């Protein structure tokens, strides 16, 4: 399976966004299930990692961390972030790869897919195919924890650092302030959001202290229901699929590669 042209275009856009992304990632909430999964100090892979989301938690747990992203610029920022967060260099393993092109991760015990990454990837490739490829890259008994944006019964949507159903749609508004020294010169991120049934379209505009736009980019995400996620993980060969609904944040899915299936 090779990267689609859409996936390549998204990765190229993140190369330009990397200078802002480190500051953005600091606002992403830690998954509620993560602390318990880190108690044994496992070998964790964060994919796609961007600039790294939960590196402080990994460092506290004494985990070895494999950072996987298809964007070299994002990955370089993640490695630097890992060092600053306290993950020793000898326990930090960078890998440039698309999720669906992973090589076999023989030592990994926990996979973390952060901040609705699966929602964005599902706008470029089949989610079932991607999860199947992920499962095939893992040995039996590995846990996979994903933060996902879900449509809720009654029409609501999980809140996130990039989307809030209560905010006005189709208009620009300021949603994040930065220290420009740590955000590529940007002091403000403006956002314009739009929902179309099971799709989200989010635009970001990064603004310097003089009010000039530094970079504008668009992110598209597919929304899932809890049942869709259970069915898709199961179809991809995972077992013990558990769903934790969002409570003022993103939902979480925890699934296990089948201990009875050998690669």
Tab-separated table of C-alpha atoms in Angstrom, residues 25-136:
chain	number	residue	atom	x	y	z
A	25	UNK	CA	0.355	20.380	21.012
A	26	UNK	CA	0.788	21.643	24.570
A	27	UNK	CA	-2.973	22.258	24.798
A	28	UNK	CA	-4.019	18.700	23.875
A	29	UNK	CA	-5.512	16.886	26.847
A	30	UNK	CA	-3.890	13.667	28.007
A	31	UNK	CA	-6.147	10.640	27.380
A	32	UNK	CA	-7.857	9.550	30.576
A	33	UNK	CA	-6.739	5.948	30.021
A	34	UNK	CA	-3.094	6.779	29.355
A	35	UNK	CA	-1.730	6.922	32.896
A	36	UNK	CA	-2.897	3.415	33.736
A	37	UNK	CA	-1.440	2.030	30.515
A	38	UNK	CA	1.947	3.575	31.309
A	39	UNK	CA	2.336	2.043	34.772
A	40	UNK	CA	4.723	-0.643	33.552
A	41	UNK	CA	6.929	1.781	31.587
A	42	UNK	CA	6.228	0.121	28.243
A	43	UNK	CA	7.713	0.734	24.826
A	44	UNK	CA	5.268	3.256	23.346
A	45	UNK	CA	4.807	4.317	19.745
A	46	UNK	CA	2.991	7.610	19.095
A	47	UNK	CA	1.680	7.698	15.517
A	48	UNK	CA	1.313	10.071	13.827
A	49	UNK	CA	3.225	11.991	16.453
A	50	UNK	CA	3.367	15.479	14.951
A	51	UNK	CA	5.695	17.324	17.331
A	52	UNK	CA	4.892	14.903	20.159
A	53	UNK	CA	1.848	15.110	22.410
A	54	UNK	CA	2.315	13.185	25.670
A	55	UNK	CA	6.091	13.024	25.972
A	56	UNK	CA	6.149	14.291	29.547
A	57	UNK	CA	3.920	11.383	30.592
A	58	UNK	CA	6.128	8.907	28.734
A	59	UNK	CA	9.230	10.334	30.409
A	60	UNK	CA	7.686	10.076	33.886
A	61	UNK	CA	6.829	6.434	33.225
A	62	UNK	CA	10.357	5.622	32.077
A	63	UNK	CA	9.022	4.436	28.725
A	64	UNK	CA	10.954	3.913	25.536
A	65	UNK	CA	9.291	6.001	22.824
A	66	UNK	CA	9.118	5.420	19.095
A	67	UNK	CA	7.936	8.567	17.301
A	68	UNK	CA	6.400	7.987	13.876
A	69	UNK	CA	5.329	10.661	11.414
A	70	UNK	CA	5.357	10.973	7.641
A	71	UNK	CA	6.534	14.602	7.861
A	72	UNK	CA	10.313	14.868	8.516
A	73	UNK	CA	9.965	18.427	9.820
A	74	UNK	CA	7.346	17.380	12.372
A	75	UNK	CA	9.430	14.383	13.389
A	76	UNK	CA	12.541	16.489	13.929
A	77	UNK	CA	10.541	18.803	16.201
A	78	UNK	CA	9.175	15.769	18.074
A	79	UNK	CA	12.660	14.408	18.753
A	80	UNK	CA	13.761	17.787	20.121
A	81	UNK	CA	10.578	17.945	22.214
A	82	UNK	CA	11.258	14.450	23.600
A	83	UNK	CA	14.705	15.496	24.828
A	84	UNK	CA	13.274	18.629	26.456
A	85	UNK	CA	10.511	16.554	28.071
A	86	UNK	CA	13.036	14.234	29.689
A	87	UNK	CA	12.960	11.167	27.437
A	88	UNK	CA	16.608	10.039	27.168
A	89	UNK	CA	18.034	10.034	23.658
A	90	UNK	CA	18.773	6.312	23.927
A	91	UNK	CA	15.057	5.682	24.573
A	92	UNK	CA	13.820	7.843	21.686
A	93	UNK	CA	13.397	6.154	18.307
A	94	UNK	CA	12.332	8.353	15.334
A	95	UNK	CA	10.802	6.836	12.208
A	96	UNK	CA	9.584	8.584	9.058
A	97	UNK	CA	6.572	6.609	7.808
A	98	UNK	CA	2.891	6.789	6.979
A	99	UNK	CA	0.718	4.835	9.405
A	100	UNK	CA	-0.323	2.376	6.705
A	101	UNK	CA	3.310	1.791	5.667
A	102	UNK	CA	4.734	0.870	9.075
A	103	UNK	CA	7.374	-1.794	9.308
A	104	UNK	CA	6.983	-4.480	11.983
A	105	UNK	CA	7.262	-2.938	15.469
A	106	UNK	CA	8.524	-5.989	17.311
A	107	UNK	CA	9.266	-4.323	20.679
A	108	UNK	CA	6.225	-2.054	20.985
A	109	UNK	CA	3.710	-2.710	23.776
A	110	UNK	CA	1.462	0.360	23.473
A	111	UNK	CA	0.365	2.469	20.501
A	112	UNK	CA	-1.050	5.974	20.975
A	113	UNK	CA	-2.869	7.714	18.110
A	114	UNK	CA	-3.321	11.258	19.485
A	115	UNK	CA	-5.619	14.224	18.991
A	116	UNK	CA	-8.125	12.865	16.426
A	117	UNK	CA	-5.351	11.816	14.046
A	118	UNK	CA	-7.462	8.872	12.897
A	119	UNK	CA	-10.281	11.275	11.993
A	120	UNK	CA	-7.974	13.206	9.698
A	121	UNK	CA	-6.378	10.108	8.180
A	122	UNK	CA	-9.836	8.720	7.423
A	123	UNK	CA	-10.407	11.620	5.005
A	124	UNK	CA	-7.449	10.371	2.957
A	125	UNK	CA	-7.619	6.563	3.196
A	126	UNK	CA	-9.933	3.790	4.358
A	127	UNK	CA	-9.880	3.642	8.157
A	128	UNK	CA	-10.325	-0.139	8.046
A	129	UNK	CA	-7.315	-0.488	5.744
A	130	UNK	CA	-5.173	1.747	7.951
A	131	UNK	CA	-6.099	-0.092	11.134
A	132	UNK	CA	-5.488	-3.419	9.421
A	133	UNK	CA	-2.013	-2.254	8.403
A	134	UNK	CA	-1.373	-1.055	11.959
A	135	UNK	CA	-2.488	-4.383	13.400
A	136	UNK	CA	-0.198	-6.235	10.998
